[in-house]
PDB file of C-alpha atoms in Angstrom:
ATOM      1  CA  MET A  17      98.136 100.562 -59.003  1.00  0.00           C
ATOM      2  CA  SER A  18      99.270 102.419 -55.571  1.00  0.00           C
ATOM      3  CA  ASN A  19      98.060 105.812 -56.929  1.00  0.00           C
ATOM      4  CA  VAL A  20      95.446 106.682 -59.436  1.00  0.00           C
ATOM      5  CA  GLU A  21      95.475 110.173 -61.212  1.00  0.00           C
ATOM      6  CA  TRP A  22      92.653 112.342 -62.044  1.00  0.00           C
ATOM      7  CA  LEU A  23      92.613 115.010 -64.695  1.00  0.00           C
ATOM      8  CA  LEU A  24      90.347 117.859 -62.506  1.00  0.00           C
ATOM      9  CA  ARG A  25      88.968 120.642 -64.902  1.00  0.00           C
ATOM     10  CA  GLY A  26      87.144 123.801 -63.333  1.00  0.00           C
ATOM     11  CA  LYS A  27      87.022 127.592 -63.926  1.00  0.00           C
ATOM     12  CA  THR A  28      90.587 127.684 -62.832  1.00  0.00           C
ATOM     13  CA  GLY A  29      91.702 125.322 -65.325  1.00  0.00           C
ATOM     14  CA  GLU A  30      93.295 121.747 -65.129  1.00  0.00           C
ATOM     15  CA  HIS A  31      94.868 120.490 -62.524  1.00  0.00           C
ATOM     16  CA  VAL A  32      96.181 116.652 -61.557  1.00  0.00           C
ATOM     17  CA  LEU A  33      94.717 115.160 -58.574  1.00  0.00           C
ATOM     18  CA  ARG A  34      96.648 112.033 -57.234  1.00  0.00           C
ATOM     19  CA  LEU A  35      94.443 109.876 -55.425  1.00  0.00           C
ATOM     20  CA  GLY A  36      96.230 107.317 -53.167  1.00  0.00           C
ATOM     21  CA  ASP A  37      94.500 105.642 -50.206  1.00  0.00           C
ATOM     22  CA  ARG A  38      92.511 108.948 -49.058  1.00  0.00           C
ATOM     23  CA  ILE A  39      92.416 112.423 -49.975  1.00  0.00           C
ATOM     24  CA  ASP A  40      90.274 115.320 -47.526  1.00  0.00           C
ATOM     25  CA  MET A  41      89.736 118.397 -49.300  1.00  0.00           C
ATOM     26  CA  ASP A  42      88.620 122.218 -48.648  1.00  0.00           C
ATOM     27  CA  ASN A  43      89.454 124.292 -51.429  1.00  0.00           C
ATOM     28  CA  ALA A  44      87.712 126.630 -53.743  1.00  0.00           C
ATOM     29  CA  LYS A  45      86.582 123.675 -55.978  1.00  0.00           C
ATOM     30  CA  TRP A  46      84.980 121.524 -53.140  1.00  0.00           C
ATOM     31  CA  ARG A  47      85.018 120.156 -49.607  1.00  0.00           C
ATOM     32  CA  GLY A  48      84.866 116.612 -48.400  1.00  0.00           C
ATOM     33  CA  THR A  49      86.878 113.236 -48.893  1.00  0.00           C
ATOM     34  CA  ILE A  50      87.558 110.359 -51.425  1.00  0.00           C
ATOM     35  CA  GLU A  51      88.921 107.048 -49.978  1.00  0.00           C
ATOM     36  CA  ARG A  52      90.188 104.515 -52.721  1.00  0.00           C
ATOM     37  CA  ILE A  53      90.607 100.997 -51.010  1.00  0.00           C
ATOM     38  CA  LEU A  54      91.990  98.149 -52.730  1.00  0.00           C
ATOM     39  CA  ILE A  55      90.444  94.610 -51.667  1.00  0.00           C
ATOM     40  CA  GLY A  56      92.602  92.057 -53.103  1.00  0.00           C
ATOM     41  CA  PRO A  57      93.757  91.992 -56.548  1.00  0.00           C
ATOM     42  CA  GLY A  58      89.865  91.794 -58.072  1.00  0.00           C
ATOM     43  CA  LEU A  59      88.161  94.404 -56.043  1.00  0.00           C
ATOM     44  CA  ARG A  60      88.523  98.089 -55.441  1.00  0.00           C
ATOM     45  CA  LEU A  61      86.399 100.767 -53.664  1.00  0.00           C
ATOM     46  CA  PHE A  62      85.736 104.565 -53.647  1.00  0.00           C
ATOM     47  CA  LEU A  63      84.037 106.223 -50.905  1.00  0.00           C
ATOM     48  CA  THR A  64      82.743 109.724 -51.840  1.00  0.00           C
ATOM     49  CA  ASP A  65      81.356 112.215 -49.937  1.00  0.00           C
ATOM     50  CA  THR A  66      81.839 116.014 -51.419  1.00  0.00           C
ATOM     51  CA  GLU A  67      80.216 119.112 -52.099  1.00  0.00           C
ATOM     52  CA  ALA A  68      81.058 120.965 -55.011  1.00  0.00           C
ATOM     53  CA  ARG A  69      81.467 124.776 -54.756  1.00  0.00           C
ATOM     54  CA  GLN A  70      82.459 125.193 -58.654  1.00  0.00           C
ATOM     55  CA  ASP A  71      81.334 123.093 -61.324  1.00  0.00           C
ATOM     56  CA  VAL A  72      84.071 120.181 -61.598  1.00  0.00           C
ATOM     57  CA  LYS A  73      84.961 117.458 -63.888  1.00  0.00           C
ATOM     58  CA  MET A  74      87.060 114.854 -63.045  1.00  0.00           C
ATOM     59  CA  GLU A  75      88.758 112.213 -65.749  1.00  0.00           C
ATOM     60  CA  PRO A  76      90.807 108.958 -64.428  1.00  0.00           C
ATOM     61  CA  ARG A  77      94.024 108.711 -66.005  1.00  0.00           C
ATOM     62  CA  GLY A  78      96.506 105.465 -65.703  1.00  0.00           C
ATOM     63  CA  GLU A  79      93.748 103.278 -64.616  1.00  0.00           C
ATOM     64  CA  ARG A  80      93.663  99.591 -66.168  1.00  0.00           C
ATOM     65  CA  ALA A  81      91.059  99.245 -68.579  1.00  0.00           C
ATOM     66  CA  GLY A  82      89.055  96.653 -69.924  1.00  0.00           C
ATOM     67  CA  GLN A  83      88.736  94.074 -67.442  1.00  0.00           C
ATOM     68  CA  TRP A  84      86.669  95.773 -64.741  1.00  0.00           C
ATOM     69  CA  VAL A  85      83.001  96.056 -64.228  1.00  0.00           C
ATOM     70  CA  SER A  86      82.218  98.627 -62.031  1.00  0.00           C
ATOM     71  CA  SER A  87      79.270 100.182 -60.106  1.00  0.00           C
ATOM     72  CA  GLN A  88      78.364 103.535 -58.511  1.00  0.00           C
ATOM     73  CA  VAL A  89      75.674 103.511 -56.063  1.00  0.00           C
ATOM     74  CA  THR A  90      74.873 107.125 -54.434  1.00  0.00           C
ATOM     75  CA  ILE A  91      73.627 107.650 -51.310  1.00  0.00           C
ATOM     76  CA  ALA A  92      72.545 111.296 -51.615  1.00  0.00           C
ATOM     77  CA  GLY A  93      73.186 114.070 -53.705  1.00  0.00           C
ATOM     78  CA  ARG A  94      73.801 113.981 -57.537  1.00  0.00           C
ATOM     79  CA  ALA A  95      76.649 113.883 -60.225  1.00  0.00           C
ATOM     80  CA  GLU A  96      76.762 113.070 -63.777  1.00  0.00           C
ATOM     81  CA  ILE A  97      79.090 109.929 -65.560  1.00  0.00           C
ATOM     82  CA  ASP A  98      79.862 111.091 -69.218  1.00  0.00           C
ATOM     83  CA  PHE A  99      81.243 107.788 -70.917  1.00  0.00           C
ATOM     84  CA  LEU A 100      82.746 110.115 -73.917  1.00  0.00           C
ATOM     85  CA  ASP A 101      81.112 108.007 -76.478  1.00  0.00           C
ATOM     86  CA  GLY A 102      77.690 109.682 -76.579  1.00  0.00           C
ATOM     87  CA  GLN A 103      76.265 108.424 -73.184  1.00  0.00           C
ATOM     88  CA  ARG A 104      75.654 110.035 -70.254  1.00  0.00           C
ATOM     89  CA  ILE A 105      73.920 108.838 -67.031  1.00  0.00           C
ATOM     90  CA  GLN A 106      72.546 110.699 -63.960  1.00  0.00           C
ATOM     91  CA  LEU A 107      73.622 109.332 -60.754  1.00  0.00           C
ATOM     92  CA  THR A 108      71.125 110.347 -58.096  1.00  0.00           C
ATOM     93  CA  ALA A 109      69.869 108.360 -54.569  1.00  0.00           C
ATOM     94  CA  ASP A 110      67.247 106.653 -57.084  1.00  0.00           C
ATOM     95  CA  GLN A 111      69.368 105.394 -59.812  1.00  0.00           C
ATOM     96  CA  ALA A 112      72.369 103.617 -59.718  1.00  0.00           C
ATOM     97  CA  VAL A 113      74.432 102.078 -62.506  1.00  0.00           C
ATOM     98  CA  LEU A 114      76.567  99.167 -63.735  1.00  0.00           C
ATOM     99  CA  PHE A 115      79.064  99.774 -66.518  1.00  0.00           C
ATOM    100  CA  ARG A 116      82.048  98.394 -68.047  1.00  0.00           C
ATOM    101  CA  ALA A 117      84.245 100.946 -70.217  1.00  0.00           C
ATOM    102  CA  PRO A 118      86.868  99.029 -71.998  1.00  0.00           C
ATOM    103  CA  THR A 119      88.854 102.174 -72.925  1.00  0.00           C
ATOM    104  CA  GLY A 120      88.387 103.364 -69.401  1.00  0.00           C
ATOM    105  CA  ARG A 121      87.580 106.796 -70.589  1.00  0.00           C
ATOM    106  CA  ALA A 122      84.705 108.285 -68.693  1.00  0.00           C
ATOM    107  CA  ALA A 123      84.436 111.704 -66.708  1.00  0.00           C
ATOM    108  CA  TYR A 124      82.574 112.502 -63.381  1.00  0.00           C
ATOM    109  CA  SER A 125      80.713 115.953 -63.232  1.00  0.00           C
ATOM    110  CA  ALA A 126      79.055 118.046 -60.599  1.00  0.00           C
ATOM    111  CA  GLU A 127      77.414 121.382 -60.832  1.00  0.00           C
ATOM    112  CA  ALA A 128      78.347 123.735 -58.362  1.00  0.00           C
ATOM    113  CA  GLY A 129      76.335 123.611 -54.894  1.00  0.00           C
ATOM    114  CA  THR A 130      75.591 119.819 -55.462  1.00  0.00           C
ATOM    115  CA  LYS A 131      76.971 117.164 -52.662  1.00  0.00           C
ATOM    116  CA  PHE A 132      77.760 113.665 -54.088  1.00  0.00           C
ATOM    117  CA  HIS A 133      77.768 110.863 -51.410  1.00  0.00           C
ATOM    118  CA  SER A 134      78.279 107.456 -52.845  1.00  0.00           C
ATOM    119  CA  VAL A 135      79.980 104.239 -53.390  1.00  0.00           C
ATOM    120  CA  GLY A 136      81.937 103.318 -56.374  1.00  0.00           C
ATOM    121  CA  PHE A 137      83.278  99.755 -56.877  1.00  0.00           C
ATOM    122  CA  SER A 138      84.912  97.920 -59.602  1.00  0.00           C
ATOM    123  CA  LEU A 139      85.060  94.032 -59.789  1.00  0.00           C
ATOM    124  CA  ASP A 140      87.312  91.969 -62.124  1.00  0.00           C
ATOM    125  CA  ILE A 141      85.112  90.413 -64.639  1.00  0.00           C
ATOM    126  CA  GLU A 142      86.685  86.875 -64.087  1.00  0.00           C
ATOM    127  CA  ARG A 143      85.777  87.478 -60.646  1.00  0.00           C
ATOM    128  CA  ILE A 144      82.416  88.299 -61.064  1.00  0.00           C
ATOM    129  CA  GLU A 145      81.766  85.220 -63.242  1.00  0.00           C
ATOM    130  CA  ARG A 146      83.226  83.148 -60.326  1.00  0.00           C
ATOM    131  CA  LEU A 147      80.582  84.751 -57.898  1.00  0.00           C
ATOM    132  CA  PHE A 148      77.923  83.885 -60.242  1.00  0.00           C
ATOM    133  CA  ASP A 149      79.313  80.404 -60.793  1.00  0.00           C
ATOM    134  CA  GLY A 150      78.814  80.665 -64.472  1.00  0.00           C
ATOM    135  CA  GLU A 151      75.462  81.529 -64.210  1.00  0.00           C
ATOM    136  CA  VAL A 152      75.294  85.422 -64.801  1.00  0.00           C
ATOM    137  CA  PRO A 153      72.210  87.067 -65.336  1.00  0.00           C
ATOM    138  CA  GLU A 154      71.296  87.607 -68.706  1.00  0.00           C
ATOM    139  CA  ILE A 155      70.973  91.311 -68.734  1.00  0.00           C
ATOM    140  CA  LEU A 156      74.456  91.434 -67.047  1.00  0.00           C
ATOM    141  CA  GLN A 157      76.169  89.126 -69.853  1.00  0.00           C
ATOM    142  CA  ALA A 158      76.987  92.014 -72.265  1.00  0.00           C
ATOM    143  CA  LEU A 159      79.212  93.470 -69.384  1.00  0.00           C
ATOM    144  CA  LEU A 160      81.187  90.665 -69.090  1.00  0.00           C
ATOM    145  CA  GLU A 161      81.975  89.783 -72.718  1.00  0.00           C
ATOM    146  CA  PRO A 162      85.798  89.382 -73.443  1.00  0.00           C
ATOM    147  CA  ASP A 163      86.175  91.060 -76.535  1.00  0.00           C
ATOM    148  CA  ALA A 164      84.206  93.925 -75.904  1.00  0.00           C
ATOM    149  CA  ASP A 165      85.205  97.424 -77.514  1.00  0.00           C
ATOM    150  CA  THR A 166      81.916  99.720 -76.649  1.00  0.00           C
ATOM    151  CA  CYS A 167      81.042 101.036 -73.505  1.00  0.00           C
ATOM    152  CA  ARG A 168      78.112  99.127 -71.664  1.00  0.00           C
ATOM    153  CA  VAL A 169      75.816 100.609 -69.122  1.00  0.00           C
ATOM    154  CA  VAL A 170      73.166  98.687 -67.033  1.00  0.00           C
ATOM    155  CA  PRO A 171      71.241 101.655 -65.026  1.00  0.00           C
ATOM    156  CA  VAL A 172      69.084 100.086 -62.381  1.00  0.00           C
ATOM    157  CA  ARG A 173      66.497 101.721 -59.634  1.00  0.00           C
ATOM    158  CA  GLY A 174      68.357 102.346 -56.385  1.00  0.00           C
ATOM    159  CA  ASP A 175      66.222 101.692 -53.361  1.00  0.00           C
ATOM    160  CA  ARG A 176      66.662 102.212 -49.769  1.00  0.00           C
ATOM    161  CA  THR A 177      68.223  98.882 -49.036  1.00  0.00           C
ATOM    162  CA  MET A 178      71.113  99.386 -51.647  1.00  0.00           C
ATOM    163  CA  ARG A 179      71.397 103.116 -49.938  1.00  0.00           C
ATOM    164  CA  THR A 180      71.713 101.113 -46.433  1.00  0.00           C
ATOM    165  CA  VAL A 181      74.352  98.719 -47.368  1.00  0.00           C
ATOM    166  CA  ALA A 182      76.065 101.534 -49.267  1.00  0.00           C
ATOM    167  CA  ARG A 183      75.779 103.640 -46.210  1.00  0.00           C
ATOM    168  CA  SER A 184      77.517 100.818 -43.989  1.00  0.00           C
ATOM    169  CA  LEU A 185      80.961 101.310 -45.905  1.00  0.00           C
ATOM    170  CA  PHE A 186      81.656 104.585 -44.095  1.00  0.00           C
ATOM    171  CA  GLY A 187      81.291 103.225 -41.053  1.00  0.00           C
ATOM    172  CA  ASN A 188      84.560 103.368 -38.547  1.00  0.00           C
ATOM    173  CA  GLU A 189      83.642 100.698 -35.925  1.00  0.00           C
ATOM    174  CA  LEU A 190      85.865  98.271 -37.548  1.00  0.00           C
ATOM    175  CA  ASN A 191      89.474  98.426 -38.596  1.00  0.00           C
ATOM    176  CA  GLY A 192      92.265  96.228 -40.279  1.00  0.00           C
ATOM    177  CA  PRO A 193      91.422  92.746 -41.564  1.00  0.00           C
ATOM    178  CA  LEU A 194      87.576  93.048 -40.086  1.00  0.00           C
ATOM    179  CA  ARG A 195      86.723  96.084 -42.388  1.00  0.00           C
ATOM    180  CA  THR A 196      88.169  94.837 -45.587  1.00  0.00           C
ATOM    181  CA  LEU A 197      86.246  91.354 -45.053  1.00  0.00           C
ATOM    182  CA  MET A 198      83.112  93.729 -43.874  1.00  0.00           C
ATOM    183  CA  MET A 199      83.743  95.989 -47.384  1.00  0.00           C
ATOM    184  CA  GLU A 200      84.112  92.892 -49.588  1.00  0.00           C
ATOM    185  CA  GLY A 201      80.855  91.288 -48.685  1.00  0.00           C
ATOM    186  CA  ALA A 202      78.989  94.613 -48.987  1.00  0.00           C
ATOM    187  CA  ALA A 203      80.369  95.317 -52.204  1.00  0.00           C
ATOM    188  CA  ILE A 204      79.419  91.721 -53.101  1.00  0.00           C
ATOM    189  CA  GLN A 205      75.876  92.418 -51.909  1.00  0.00           C
ATOM    190  CA  LEU A 206      75.416  95.761 -53.650  1.00  0.00           C
ATOM    191  CA  LEU A 207      76.145  94.012 -56.847  1.00  0.00           C
ATOM    192  CA  ALA A 208      73.756  91.363 -56.070  1.00  0.00           C
ATOM    193  CA  LEU A 209      71.355  93.780 -55.140  1.00  0.00           C
ATOM    194  CA  GLN A 210      71.933  95.611 -58.762  1.00  0.00           C
ATOM    195  CA  ALA A 211      71.684  92.359 -60.639  1.00  0.00           C
ATOM    196  CA  ALA A 212      68.194  91.393 -59.334  1.00  0.00           C
ATOM    197  CA  ALA A 213      66.996  94.999 -60.135  1.00  0.00           C
ATOM    198  CA  ALA A 214      68.066  94.941 -63.398  1.00  0.00           C
ATOM    199  CA  ALA A 215      66.509  91.440 -63.904  1.00  0.00           C
ATOM    200  CA  GLN A 216      63.473  92.900 -62.888  1.00  0.00           C
ATOM    201  CA  GLN A 217      63.524  95.796 -65.146  1.00  0.00           C
ATOM    202  CA  GLN A 218      63.939  93.507 -68.054  1.00  0.00           C
ATOM    203  CA  PRO A 219      60.797  93.405 -70.487  1.00  0.00           C
ATOM    204  CA  ARG A 220      58.769  90.420 -70.018  1.00  0.00           C
ATOM    205  CA  PRO A 221      56.850  88.524 -73.012  1.00  0.00           C
ATOM    206  CA  ARG A 222      53.524  89.737 -73.287  1.00  0.00           C
ATOM    207  CA  GLU A 223      51.113  87.838 -71.049  1.00  0.00           C
ATOM    208  CA  GLN A 224      48.359  86.180 -73.045  1.00  0.00           C
ATOM    209  CA  ARG A 225      44.939  87.559 -72.751  1.00  0.00           C
ATOM    210  CA  GLU A 226      42.466  85.535 -70.505  1.00  0.00           C
ATOM    211  CA  LEU A 227      39.509  83.996 -73.365  1.00  0.00           C
ATOM    212  CA  SER A 228      36.324  85.376 -72.732  1.00  0.00           C
ATOM    213  CA  VAL A 229      33.090  82.985 -71.710  1.00  0.00           C
ATOM    214  CA  ARG A 230      31.886  83.249 -75.165  1.00  0.00           C
ATOM    215  CA  GLU A 231      35.605  82.428 -76.599  1.00  0.00           C
ATOM    216  CA  ARG A 232      35.803  79.540 -74.157  1.00  0.00           C
ATOM    217  CA  ASP A 233      32.443  78.134 -75.185  1.00  0.00           C
ATOM    218  CA  ALA A 234      33.498  78.550 -78.733  1.00  0.00           C
ATOM    219  CA  VAL A 235      36.960  76.243 -78.073  1.00  0.00           C
ATOM    220  CA  HIS A 236      34.918  73.965 -76.360  1.00  0.00           C
ATOM    221  CA  GLU A 237      32.604  73.536 -78.989  1.00  0.00           C
ATOM    222  CA  ALA A 238      35.098  73.075 -81.340  1.00  0.00           C
ATOM    223  CA  HIS A 239      36.546  70.220 -79.472  1.00  0.00           C
ATOM    224  CA  ARG A 240      33.394  68.507 -79.319  1.00  0.00           C
ATOM    225  CA  ARG A 241      32.515  68.737 -82.816  1.00  0.00           C
ATOM    226  CA  LEU A 242      36.022  67.288 -83.629  1.00  0.00           C
ATOM    227  CA  LEU A 243      35.651  64.200 -81.594  1.00  0.00           C
ATOM    228  CA  ALA A 244      32.171  63.483 -82.637  1.00  0.00           C
ATOM    229  CA  ASP A 245      33.260  62.544 -86.169  1.00  0.00           C
ATOM    230  CA  MET A 246      37.056  61.625 -85.987  1.00  0.00           C
ATOM    231  CA  GLY A 247      36.704  60.159 -89.546  1.00  0.00           C
ATOM    232  CA  GLN A 248      35.465  63.374 -91.308  1.00  0.00           C
ATOM    233  CA  PRO A 249      36.799  66.268 -88.921  1.00  0.00           C
ATOM    234  CA  PRO A 250      35.288  69.742 -89.770  1.00  0.00           C
ATOM    235  CA  THR A 251      37.650  71.602 -91.632  1.00  0.00           C
ATOM    236  CA  LEU A 252      39.068  74.582 -90.165  1.00  0.00           C
ATOM    237  CA  GLY A 253      36.336  77.081 -91.717  1.00  0.00           C
ATOM    238  CA  GLU A 254      33.540  74.918 -90.818  1.00  0.00           C
ATOM    239  CA  LEU A 255      35.341  75.031 -87.159  1.00  0.00           C
ATOM    240  CA  ALA A 256      35.332  79.128 -87.123  1.00  0.00           C
ATOM    241  CA  PHE A 257      31.854  79.789 -88.858  1.00  0.00           C
ATOM    242  CA  GLY A 258      29.805  76.854 -87.648  1.00  0.00           C
TER     243      GLY A 258
END
């Protein structure tokens, strides 16, 4: 996986973009940089800081599909992911996403004049299971099913903490193994933050309504009557209307 090909579609037709460690772009389509970083066999990062000069759409080709859970955390700007199965999701500073695309099919698009500053990462599902030590949050379990054959998408609310962690990955204060170690920690922290946000968004069982004073008095009275004559307790009807 030393290189990844992306099929780039724009007004001027289709082109193949080969993404190695880093590309710098400044042409009619867009300007900016995309950096791809492999951190061991189970983690890869994509650091994107671009501005589209025309409507563009990119589809990855030649990726290993199925065994990755991916994430996008947007720092600024916006883009869209089309999973090519009817599901689409907007990537903005207020919305991050965890997803699994077993077929590897997804397309990223940006409108002319828009910026997109984001961190994407992919983690091997076995590594995620190890990180959670077997206690994967319920809302993320569908992402890790070994035989998943449909796209699974978990959008979460993006917040300042996520954006701060994501922005730290663009720093150049560290190099070599220290930078790799920092990036690995930041990616795992982003996964934890998104898992926590997803869990908070889960619908909770409807809370029980507090009894009114009158209802509490009725319960106490029913309890008193039951204890008053245990040999011949009142019927439910008598308790209800008595």
